């Protein structure tokens, strides 16, 4: 067993009226089959590029891996789907403090916060830094802004600045700059959305320079792909988990909590949050994703989950074998226990307590967290999202509501008066000075 999807605690025989029955699956069997067929047909029609890119040649990245050995730092610039997957894999494999343990440092610029950009630029030696600028549209404002700042500084300190820059894009201003300057360039696939793109150049190009085994990563995704092409819902983990969340949503479970019990998967949770929210939050419907981290959030959010509105479904992620472990010496019940035993017991205790309170919960159990298993995990959630979109009868691969904010932001930067942008204008200002 590499990964197990255990959905026992969502069944009605365990949590009674709050659960899902086998009859619930039977009642929507035709809908489930239709959702499966539509996803497979879209794949066949080359509409779902994320299902195809895992079979692309990855040898093109090994030259870049060798090239990166001359640099002491890597900076990845991107937003949302252009960077979250890379962060999730890097931290999921290497750990949250790997920069402190490794000579080669990795930094992610994923915001327009000037303090963050300033501090990273103060930490690194730019001459010894390989910079990745990643944006499918090539016009993402935050990515362009950070890139242009770094590019200008590189041009000011070295004539060989072109050696320091790698661009991953499809079109837009970023591609135009790469063409004009002659930067190393990797094209993003046209039919792959940003949040589904980590197995393309978006993730593989920077990851191969971070000592990540991208071959094992892709092998994990391929193995999950085989499982996800099985039409039998009881053998297809992505179709099963999508259906569970669909039925739960229709039973009033409008919040999906993801709760890994390992710090290394926190960034995976942030990646999932974007994937689920941006893909299925449309047309007045959608299930809100919430990230919790065990065991620490037992002390902050669990009270609500246990005793608040019964509108949640929780997914635990546990890892059996940690990279390291420590034994506890004590005169009480902790004596001779390990930290891994403690956190596993805390997860199991929370699971049992939630189940006793009739809160539906799923467990994804992983033997060991590495490139292969995180590749399987990410692809599982990508496929689950595709199936969920079809079950909800929405397009899971666009994000039309996001564009409005981008358009208004650009107008503001072009100094368009705020009153000309607002559709409704208050007669006075309502605020409290604090």
Tab-separated table of C-alpha atoms in Angstrom:
chain	number	residue	atom	x	y	z
A	1	UNK	CA	0.000	0.000	0.000
A	2	UNK	CA	1.384	3.422	-1.003
A	3	UNK	CA	-1.811	5.415	-0.509
A	4	UNK	CA	-5.189	4.340	0.881
A	5	UNK	CA	-8.476	6.232	0.614
A	6	UNK	CA	-10.544	5.153	3.619
A	7	UNK	CA	-14.117	6.472	3.509
A	8	UNK	CA	-15.632	4.218	6.193
A	9	UNK	CA	-16.526	7.162	8.423
A	10	UNK	CA	-18.816	8.817	5.884
A	11	UNK	CA	-21.138	5.817	5.642
A	12	UNK	CA	-24.590	5.882	7.242
A	13	UNK	CA	-23.946	2.659	9.131
A	14	UNK	CA	-21.278	4.572	11.088
A	15	UNK	CA	-22.659	8.130	11.409
A	16	UNK	CA	-26.322	7.341	10.720
A	17	UNK	CA	-28.442	10.196	9.315
A	18	UNK	CA	-25.383	12.415	8.676
A	19	UNK	CA	-23.809	9.757	6.489
A	20	UNK	CA	-24.026	8.452	2.942
A	21	UNK	CA	-25.748	5.178	2.104
A	22	UNK	CA	-25.016	2.715	-0.672
A	23	UNK	CA	-28.463	3.647	-1.979
A	24	UNK	CA	-27.212	7.231	-2.419
A	25	UNK	CA	-24.615	5.903	-4.858
A	26	UNK	CA	-27.201	3.762	-6.642
A	27	UNK	CA	-29.614	6.685	-7.005
A	28	UNK	CA	-27.071	8.735	-8.970
A	29	UNK	CA	-25.368	5.869	-10.787
A	30	UNK	CA	-26.306	7.302	-14.187
A	31	UNK	CA	-24.969	10.738	-13.204
A	32	UNK	CA	-21.695	9.204	-11.992
A	33	UNK	CA	-21.271	7.266	-15.236
A	34	UNK	CA	-22.031	10.383	-17.277
A	35	UNK	CA	-19.447	12.394	-15.321
A	36	UNK	CA	-16.840	9.702	-15.910
A	37	UNK	CA	-17.664	9.472	-19.627
A	38	UNK	CA	-17.493	13.238	-20.105
A	39	UNK	CA	-14.064	13.509	-18.480
A	40	UNK	CA	-12.705	10.656	-20.595
A	41	UNK	CA	-14.212	12.105	-23.770
A	42	UNK	CA	-12.741	15.528	-23.048
A	43	UNK	CA	-9.368	13.878	-22.543
A	44	UNK	CA	-9.744	12.085	-25.871
A	45	UNK	CA	-10.625	15.419	-27.512
A	46	UNK	CA	-7.433	17.005	-26.104
A	47	UNK	CA	-9.479	19.348	-23.919
A	48	UNK	CA	-7.867	18.154	-20.671
A	49	UNK	CA	-4.171	18.576	-21.274
A	50	UNK	CA	-3.279	17.831	-17.647
A	51	UNK	CA	-4.140	14.171	-18.304
A	52	UNK	CA	-1.732	14.072	-21.245
A	53	UNK	CA	1.310	16.008	-19.999
A	54	UNK	CA	2.341	13.255	-17.593
A	55	UNK	CA	3.235	11.197	-20.671
A	56	UNK	CA	5.417	13.922	-22.224
A	57	UNK	CA	9.184	13.521	-22.494
A	58	UNK	CA	10.905	14.858	-19.364
A	59	UNK	CA	14.470	14.475	-20.667
A	60	UNK	CA	14.389	18.109	-21.794
A	61	UNK	CA	14.707	19.164	-18.145
A	62	UNK	CA	17.908	17.272	-17.326
A	63	UNK	CA	20.109	19.759	-19.193
A	64	UNK	CA	18.561	22.489	-17.044
A	65	UNK	CA	19.260	20.444	-13.919
A	66	UNK	CA	22.952	20.260	-14.838
A	67	UNK	CA	22.991	23.948	-15.752
A	68	UNK	CA	21.561	24.948	-12.356
A	69	UNK	CA	24.512	23.454	-10.450
A	70	UNK	CA	26.485	26.670	-11.007
A	71	UNK	CA	23.987	28.669	-8.924
A	72	UNK	CA	23.702	28.993	-5.144
A	73	UNK	CA	20.075	30.171	-5.072
A	74	UNK	CA	16.857	29.579	-6.948
A	75	UNK	CA	14.058	32.156	-6.998
A	76	UNK	CA	10.696	31.163	-8.460
A	77	UNK	CA	8.351	34.022	-9.375
A	78	UNK	CA	4.699	33.192	-9.986
A	79	UNK	CA	1.149	33.430	-8.728
A	80	UNK	CA	-1.495	30.835	-7.899
A	81	UNK	CA	-1.319	27.763	-10.080
A	82	UNK	CA	1.995	28.857	-11.567
A	83	UNK	CA	3.769	28.411	-8.242
A	84	UNK	CA	1.641	26.649	-5.587
A	85	UNK	CA	2.148	23.158	-7.008
A	86	UNK	CA	5.911	23.636	-7.126
A	87	UNK	CA	5.900	24.845	-3.524
A	88	UNK	CA	3.744	21.897	-2.459
A	89	UNK	CA	6.092	19.349	-4.007
A	90	UNK	CA	9.319	21.029	-2.899
A	91	UNK	CA	8.222	21.393	0.709
A	92	UNK	CA	6.391	18.059	0.690
A	93	UNK	CA	9.560	16.220	-0.305
A	94	UNK	CA	12.323	18.319	1.248
A	95	UNK	CA	10.657	19.705	4.356
A	96	UNK	CA	9.814	23.133	5.706
A	97	UNK	CA	13.331	23.983	6.960
A	98	UNK	CA	15.356	22.572	4.072
A	99	UNK	CA	16.850	25.981	3.255
A	100	UNK	CA	18.499	25.983	6.691
A	101	UNK	CA	20.017	22.540	6.072
A	102	UNK	CA	21.081	22.862	2.435
A	103	UNK	CA	23.717	24.988	0.711
A	104	UNK	CA	21.453	25.760	-2.255
A	105	UNK	CA	18.608	28.021	-1.150
A	106	UNK	CA	15.143	28.155	-2.725
A	107	UNK	CA	12.817	31.154	-2.460
A	108	UNK	CA	9.301	31.693	-3.793
A	109	UNK	CA	8.061	35.141	-4.791
A	110	UNK	CA	4.288	34.731	-4.861
A	111	UNK	CA	2.931	38.126	-3.895
A	112	UNK	CA	3.234	41.817	-4.660
A	113	UNK	CA	4.121	42.556	-1.024
A	114	UNK	CA	7.129	44.915	-1.309
A	115	UNK	CA	8.611	43.804	2.012
A	116	UNK	CA	8.820	40.175	0.924
A	117	UNK	CA	10.528	41.022	-2.367
A	118	UNK	CA	12.913	43.461	-0.664
A	119	UNK	CA	13.915	40.951	2.018
A	120	UNK	CA	14.584	38.141	-0.461
A	121	UNK	CA	16.707	40.466	-2.599
A	122	UNK	CA	18.662	41.420	0.533
A	123	UNK	CA	19.281	37.774	1.421
A	124	UNK	CA	20.532	36.467	-1.928
A	125	UNK	CA	23.521	37.142	-4.141
A	126	UNK	CA	21.726	37.817	-7.431
A	127	UNK	CA	24.779	36.942	-9.515
A	128	UNK	CA	24.621	33.415	-8.093
A	129	UNK	CA	20.831	33.113	-8.424
A	130	UNK	CA	18.801	31.288	-11.073
A	131	UNK	CA	15.470	33.067	-11.530
A	132	UNK	CA	12.317	31.398	-12.877
A	133	UNK	CA	9.530	33.709	-14.076
A	134	UNK	CA	6.338	31.712	-14.623
A	135	UNK	CA	2.980	32.877	-15.997
A	136	UNK	CA	0.752	31.171	-18.555
A	137	UNK	CA	-0.735	34.416	-19.842
A	138	UNK	CA	2.607	36.144	-19.613
A	139	UNK	CA	0.750	39.168	-18.269
A	140	UNK	CA	0.185	38.340	-14.590
A	141	UNK	CA	0.753	41.705	-12.915
A	142	UNK	CA	2.430	40.457	-9.735
A	143	UNK	CA	4.741	38.103	-11.634
A	144	UNK	CA	5.704	40.743	-14.189
A	145	UNK	CA	6.332	43.345	-11.489
A	146	UNK	CA	8.648	41.148	-9.413
A	147	UNK	CA	10.416	39.871	-12.513
A	148	UNK	CA	11.023	43.359	-13.926
A	149	UNK	CA	12.482	44.512	-10.603
A	150	UNK	CA	14.867	41.547	-10.469
A	151	UNK	CA	15.739	41.797	-14.155
A	152	UNK	CA	16.685	45.452	-13.749
A	153	UNK	CA	18.909	44.661	-10.767
A	154	UNK	CA	20.599	41.806	-12.654
A	155	UNK	CA	21.306	44.069	-15.616
A	156	UNK	CA	22.917	46.530	-13.213
A	157	UNK	CA	25.380	44.046	-11.719
A	158	UNK	CA	26.385	41.689	-14.550
A	159	UNK	CA	26.683	41.699	-18.319
A	160	UNK	CA	25.849	37.972	-18.293
A	161	UNK	CA	22.399	38.500	-16.765
A	162	UNK	CA	20.758	36.360	-19.461
A	163	UNK	CA	22.328	33.269	-17.898
A	164	UNK	CA	20.381	33.880	-14.698
A	165	UNK	CA	16.858	33.877	-16.133
A	166	UNK	CA	14.445	31.135	-17.195
A	167	UNK	CA	10.965	32.018	-18.448
A	168	UNK	CA	7.975	29.665	-18.510
A	169	UNK	CA	4.999	31.156	-20.337
A	170	UNK	CA	2.714	30.765	-23.310
A	171	UNK	CA	2.051	34.244	-24.637
A	172	UNK	CA	2.017	37.814	-23.428
A	173	UNK	CA	4.597	40.310	-22.247
A	174	UNK	CA	6.742	37.746	-20.430
A	175	UNK	CA	7.182	35.715	-23.607
A	176	UNK	CA	7.906	38.890	-25.586
A	177	UNK	CA	10.671	39.787	-23.130
A	178	UNK	CA	12.106	36.257	-23.302
A	179	UNK	CA	12.140	36.371	-27.116
A	180	UNK	CA	13.721	39.815	-27.196
A	181	UNK	CA	16.409	39.061	-24.619
A	182	UNK	CA	17.061	35.454	-25.596
A	183	UNK	CA	16.321	33.973	-22.172
A	184	UNK	CA	15.976	30.234	-21.658
A	185	UNK	CA	12.322	29.572	-22.442
A	186	UNK	CA	9.844	26.748	-21.796
A	187	UNK	CA	6.333	26.883	-23.191
A	188	UNK	CA	3.271	26.164	-21.065
A	189	UNK	CA	0.758	23.869	-22.791
A	190	UNK	CA	-2.215	25.787	-24.175
A	191	UNK	CA	-4.815	23.288	-22.946
A	192	UNK	CA	-3.543	23.070	-19.358
A	193	UNK	CA	-4.860	25.519	-16.778
A	194	UNK	CA	-2.449	26.984	-14.247
A	195	UNK	CA	-3.788	25.092	-11.240
A	196	UNK	CA	-3.486	21.806	-13.180
A	197	UNK	CA	-0.024	22.559	-14.586
A	198	UNK	CA	2.503	21.336	-12.021
A	199	UNK	CA	3.428	18.272	-14.121
A	200	UNK	CA	4.353	20.533	-17.056
A	201	UNK	CA	7.326	22.898	-17.395
A	202	UNK	CA	5.600	25.077	-14.781
A	203	UNK	CA	6.645	22.644	-12.067
A	204	UNK	CA	9.180	20.306	-13.653
A	205	UNK	CA	11.591	23.015	-14.852
A	206	UNK	CA	12.198	24.556	-11.409
A	207	UNK	CA	11.772	21.288	-9.489
A	208	UNK	CA	14.514	19.493	-11.407
A	209	UNK	CA	16.885	22.236	-10.203
A	210	UNK	CA	15.849	21.663	-6.565
A	211	UNK	CA	17.104	18.079	-6.322
A	212	UNK	CA	13.590	16.682	-6.806
A	213	UNK	CA	13.328	13.320	-8.584
A	214	UNK	CA	10.892	14.405	-11.296
A	215	UNK	CA	10.914	10.925	-12.848
A	216	UNK	CA	9.530	9.390	-9.634
A	217	UNK	CA	7.068	12.273	-9.368
A	218	UNK	CA	5.696	11.598	-12.847
A	219	UNK	CA	5.643	7.839	-12.265
A	220	UNK	CA	3.394	8.422	-9.261
A	221	UNK	CA	1.033	10.522	-11.370
A	222	UNK	CA	0.971	7.873	-14.107
A	223	UNK	CA	0.150	5.152	-11.598
A	224	UNK	CA	-2.746	7.204	-10.251
A	225	UNK	CA	-3.905	7.903	-13.806
A	226	UNK	CA	-4.324	4.154	-14.369
A	227	UNK	CA	-6.585	3.916	-11.319
A	228	UNK	CA	-8.588	6.986	-12.327
A	229	UNK	CA	-9.439	5.542	-15.749
A	230	UNK	CA	-11.359	2.652	-14.166
A	231	UNK	CA	-15.101	3.187	-14.634
A	232	UNK	CA	-15.891	1.155	-11.510
A	233	UNK	CA	-16.357	3.791	-8.814
A	234	UNK	CA	-15.274	1.332	-6.132
A	235	UNK	CA	-11.885	0.972	-7.832
A	236	UNK	CA	-11.445	4.602	-8.890
A	237	UNK	CA	-10.350	6.753	-5.900
A	238	UNK	CA	-10.819	10.109	-7.656
A	239	UNK	CA	-14.314	9.283	-8.899
A	240	UNK	CA	-15.231	7.921	-5.474
A	241	UNK	CA	-13.956	10.958	-3.573
A	242	UNK	CA	-15.622	13.359	-6.012
A	243	UNK	CA	-18.922	11.496	-5.642
A	244	UNK	CA	-18.642	11.470	-1.852
A	245	UNK	CA	-18.099	15.233	-1.819
A	246	UNK	CA	-20.924	15.739	-4.319
A	247	UNK	CA	-23.417	13.753	-2.227
A	248	UNK	CA	-22.184	15.415	0.971
A	249	UNK	CA	-22.556	18.855	-0.642
A	250	UNK	CA	-26.164	18.070	-1.538
A	251	UNK	CA	-26.701	17.037	2.084
A	252	UNK	CA	-25.582	20.485	3.264
A	253	UNK	CA	-21.843	19.878	3.712
A	254	UNK	CA	-20.766	23.136	2.116
A	255	UNK	CA	-17.285	23.197	3.662
A	256	UNK	CA	-14.502	20.752	2.799
A	257	UNK	CA	-11.743	20.647	5.412
A	258	UNK	CA	-8.358	19.195	4.478
A	259	UNK	CA	-6.320	18.319	7.564
A	260	UNK	CA	-2.878	16.780	7.023
A	261	UNK	CA	-1.055	15.532	10.116
A	262	UNK	CA	2.390	16.393	8.821
A	263	UNK	CA	3.854	19.883	8.432
A	264	UNK	CA	5.375	19.000	5.060
A	265	UNK	CA	1.890	18.913	3.495
A	266	UNK	CA	0.797	22.388	4.557
A	267	UNK	CA	1.670	23.884	1.147
A	268	UNK	CA	-0.166	20.977	-0.486
A	269	UNK	CA	-3.201	22.192	1.445
A	270	UNK	CA	-2.789	25.679	-0.020
A	271	UNK	CA	-2.516	24.180	-3.508
A	272	UNK	CA	-5.694	22.150	-2.888
A	273	UNK	CA	-7.486	25.245	-1.609
A	274	UNK	CA	-6.963	27.044	-4.918
A	275	UNK	CA	-7.745	23.935	-6.975
A	276	UNK	CA	-11.075	23.257	-5.257
A	277	UNK	CA	-12.216	26.868	-4.808
A	278	UNK	CA	-11.335	28.151	-8.266
A	279	UNK	CA	-12.538	25.040	-10.081
A	280	UNK	CA	-15.951	24.406	-8.531
A	281	UNK	CA	-16.970	27.754	-7.032
A	282	UNK	CA	-19.211	28.920	-9.869
A	283	UNK	CA	-22.773	29.749	-10.854
A	284	UNK	CA	-23.860	30.332	-7.273
A	285	UNK	CA	-22.664	26.933	-6.042
A	286	UNK	CA	-19.462	25.477	-4.653
A	287	UNK	CA	-17.902	23.846	-1.624
A	288	UNK	CA	-15.582	26.077	0.395
A	289	UNK	CA	-12.144	24.532	1.054
A	290	UNK	CA	-10.594	25.101	4.486
A	291	UNK	CA	-7.084	24.080	5.494
A	292	UNK	CA	-6.277	22.785	8.968
A	293	UNK	CA	-2.977	21.343	10.158
A	294	UNK	CA	-2.853	18.535	12.682
A	295	UNK	CA	-2.189	18.390	15.461
A	296	UNK	CA	-1.842	22.147	16.068
A	297	UNK	CA	-5.297	23.086	14.754
A	298	UNK	CA	-6.951	20.700	17.175
A	299	UNK	CA	-6.271	23.604	19.531
A	300	UNK	CA	-7.832	26.268	17.313
A	301	UNK	CA	-10.494	24.932	14.938
A	302	UNK	CA	-11.613	21.584	16.313
A	303	UNK	CA	-14.152	23.119	18.703
A	304	UNK	CA	-16.035	24.515	15.687
A	305	UNK	CA	-15.797	21.262	13.753
A	306	UNK	CA	-17.084	19.260	16.714
A	307	UNK	CA	-19.743	21.574	18.081
A	308	UNK	CA	-20.628	24.084	15.366
A	309	UNK	CA	-22.887	23.777	12.342
A	310	UNK	CA	-22.855	20.308	10.822
A	311	UNK	CA	-21.922	21.628	7.400
A	312	UNK	CA	-18.443	20.145	7.003
A	313	UNK	CA	-16.763	17.067	5.596
A	314	UNK	CA	-13.180	16.495	6.740
A	315	UNK	CA	-10.316	14.719	5.010
A	316	UNK	CA	-7.370	13.649	7.142
A	317	UNK	CA	-4.016	12.948	5.522
A	318	UNK	CA	-1.643	10.806	7.550
A	319	UNK	CA	1.891	9.637	6.807
A	320	UNK	CA	2.946	6.404	8.486
A	321	UNK	CA	6.722	6.791	8.259
A	322	UNK	CA	8.324	10.133	9.067
A	323	UNK	CA	11.848	10.996	7.913
A	324	UNK	CA	12.978	11.361	11.511
A	325	UNK	CA	11.584	10.529	14.924
A	326	UNK	CA	12.364	11.356	18.534
A	327	UNK	CA	11.715	9.424	21.738
A	328	UNK	CA	10.159	11.076	24.790
A	329	UNK	CA	11.526	10.541	28.313
A	330	UNK	CA	8.996	11.248	31.028
A	331	UNK	CA	7.547	9.957	34.266
A	332	UNK	CA	4.010	9.972	32.848
A	333	UNK	CA	2.112	8.241	30.028
A	334	UNK	CA	4.410	9.790	27.416
A	335	UNK	CA	7.445	7.838	28.633
A	336	UNK	CA	9.198	5.873	25.865
A	337	UNK	CA	6.679	7.090	23.300
A	338	UNK	CA	7.833	8.768	20.113
A	339	UNK	CA	6.619	12.033	18.599
A	340	UNK	CA	5.278	10.068	15.634
A	341	UNK	CA	3.264	7.864	17.993
A	342	UNK	CA	1.895	10.987	19.663
A	343	UNK	CA	0.790	12.709	16.446
A	344	UNK	CA	-0.697	9.475	15.062
A	345	UNK	CA	-2.632	9.007	18.318
A	346	UNK	CA	-3.850	12.604	18.163
A	347	UNK	CA	-5.119	12.081	14.628
A	348	UNK	CA	-6.851	8.845	15.519
A	349	UNK	CA	-8.370	10.392	18.641
A	350	UNK	CA	-9.713	13.328	16.625
A	351	UNK	CA	-11.070	10.981	13.965
A	352	UNK	CA	-12.906	8.853	16.528
A	353	UNK	CA	-14.249	11.902	18.349
A	354	UNK	CA	-15.567	13.442	15.116
A	355	UNK	CA	-17.117	10.140	14.088
A	356	UNK	CA	-18.809	9.811	17.472
A	357	UNK	CA	-20.270	13.282	16.828
A	358	UNK	CA	-21.523	12.161	13.393
A	359	UNK	CA	-19.136	14.394	11.444
A	360	UNK	CA	-18.301	12.733	8.091
A	361	UNK	CA	-14.576	12.202	7.674
A	362	UNK	CA	-12.251	10.524	5.212
A	363	UNK	CA	-8.677	9.373	5.767
A	364	UNK	CA	-5.964	9.344	3.115
A	365	UNK	CA	-3.193	7.198	4.547
A	366	UNK	CA	0.273	7.353	2.986
A	367	UNK	CA	3.090	4.947	3.817
A	368	UNK	CA	5.890	7.426	3.176
A	369	UNK	CA	5.887	10.924	1.697
A	370	UNK	CA	8.242	11.167	-1.272
A	371	UNK	CA	8.207	12.207	-4.925
A	372	UNK	CA	6.303	9.097	-6.009
A	373	UNK	CA	3.536	9.334	-3.420
A	374	UNK	CA	3.085	13.107	-3.680
A	375	UNK	CA	2.842	12.678	-7.458
A	376	UNK	CA	0.008	10.205	-6.881
A	377	UNK	CA	-1.664	12.498	-4.346
A	378	UNK	CA	-1.625	15.590	-6.561
A	379	UNK	CA	-2.946	13.724	-9.585
A	380	UNK	CA	-5.675	12.150	-7.429
A	381	UNK	CA	-6.960	15.596	-6.523
A	382	UNK	CA	-6.689	16.908	-10.076
A	383	UNK	CA	-8.842	14.038	-11.339
A	384	UNK	CA	-11.240	14.341	-8.402
A	385	UNK	CA	-11.748	17.996	-9.326
A	386	UNK	CA	-12.410	17.143	-12.968
A	387	UNK	CA	-15.051	14.575	-11.963
A	388	UNK	CA	-16.604	16.969	-9.431
A	389	UNK	CA	-16.998	19.608	-12.134
A	390	UNK	CA	-18.990	17.200	-14.275
A	391	UNK	CA	-21.121	16.069	-11.330
A	392	UNK	CA	-21.958	19.706	-10.584
A	393	UNK	CA	-22.432	20.387	-14.309
A	394	UNK	CA	-19.975	23.298	-14.325
A	395	UNK	CA	-16.751	24.069	-16.158
A	396	UNK	CA	-14.010	23.214	-13.660
A	397	UNK	CA	-11.276	24.647	-15.866
A	398	UNK	CA	-12.027	28.359	-16.085
A	399	UNK	CA	-12.208	31.193	-13.549
A	400	UNK	CA	-14.363	33.961	-15.068
A	401	UNK	CA	-15.076	35.726	-11.780
A	402	UNK	CA	-11.375	36.366	-11.172
A	403	UNK	CA	-10.954	38.446	-14.313
A	404	UNK	CA	-13.117	41.331	-13.082
A	405	UNK	CA	-10.724	42.175	-10.261
A	406	UNK	CA	-7.744	42.055	-12.625
A	407	UNK	CA	-9.416	44.481	-15.045
A	408	UNK	CA	-10.255	46.938	-12.258
A	409	UNK	CA	-6.710	46.686	-10.838
A	410	UNK	CA	-5.277	47.647	-14.215
A	411	UNK	CA	-7.661	50.613	-14.478
A	412	UNK	CA	-6.555	51.800	-11.035
A	413	UNK	CA	-2.887	51.516	-12.035
A	414	UNK	CA	-3.735	53.570	-15.118
A	415	UNK	CA	-5.105	56.182	-12.665
A	416	UNK	CA	-8.724	55.811	-13.645
A	417	UNK	CA	-10.858	57.555	-10.942
A	418	UNK	CA	-12.380	55.104	-8.471
A	419	UNK	CA	-15.851	56.645	-8.856
A	420	UNK	CA	-15.809	55.815	-12.566
A	421	UNK	CA	-15.181	52.138	-11.788
A	422	UNK	CA	-17.678	51.561	-8.983
A	423	UNK	CA	-21.138	50.477	-10.075
A	424	UNK	CA	-22.733	51.765	-6.870
A	425	UNK	CA	-21.517	54.914	-5.134
A	426	UNK	CA	-22.120	55.529	-1.405
A	427	UNK	CA	-23.355	59.000	-0.453
A	428	UNK	CA	-20.938	59.090	2.474
A	429	UNK	CA	-18.056	57.120	3.948
A	430	UNK	CA	-18.826	54.572	6.649
A	431	UNK	CA	-15.815	53.779	8.828
A	432	UNK	CA	-14.465	53.872	12.378
A	433	UNK	CA	-11.033	55.272	13.172
A	434	UNK	CA	-9.156	52.934	15.490
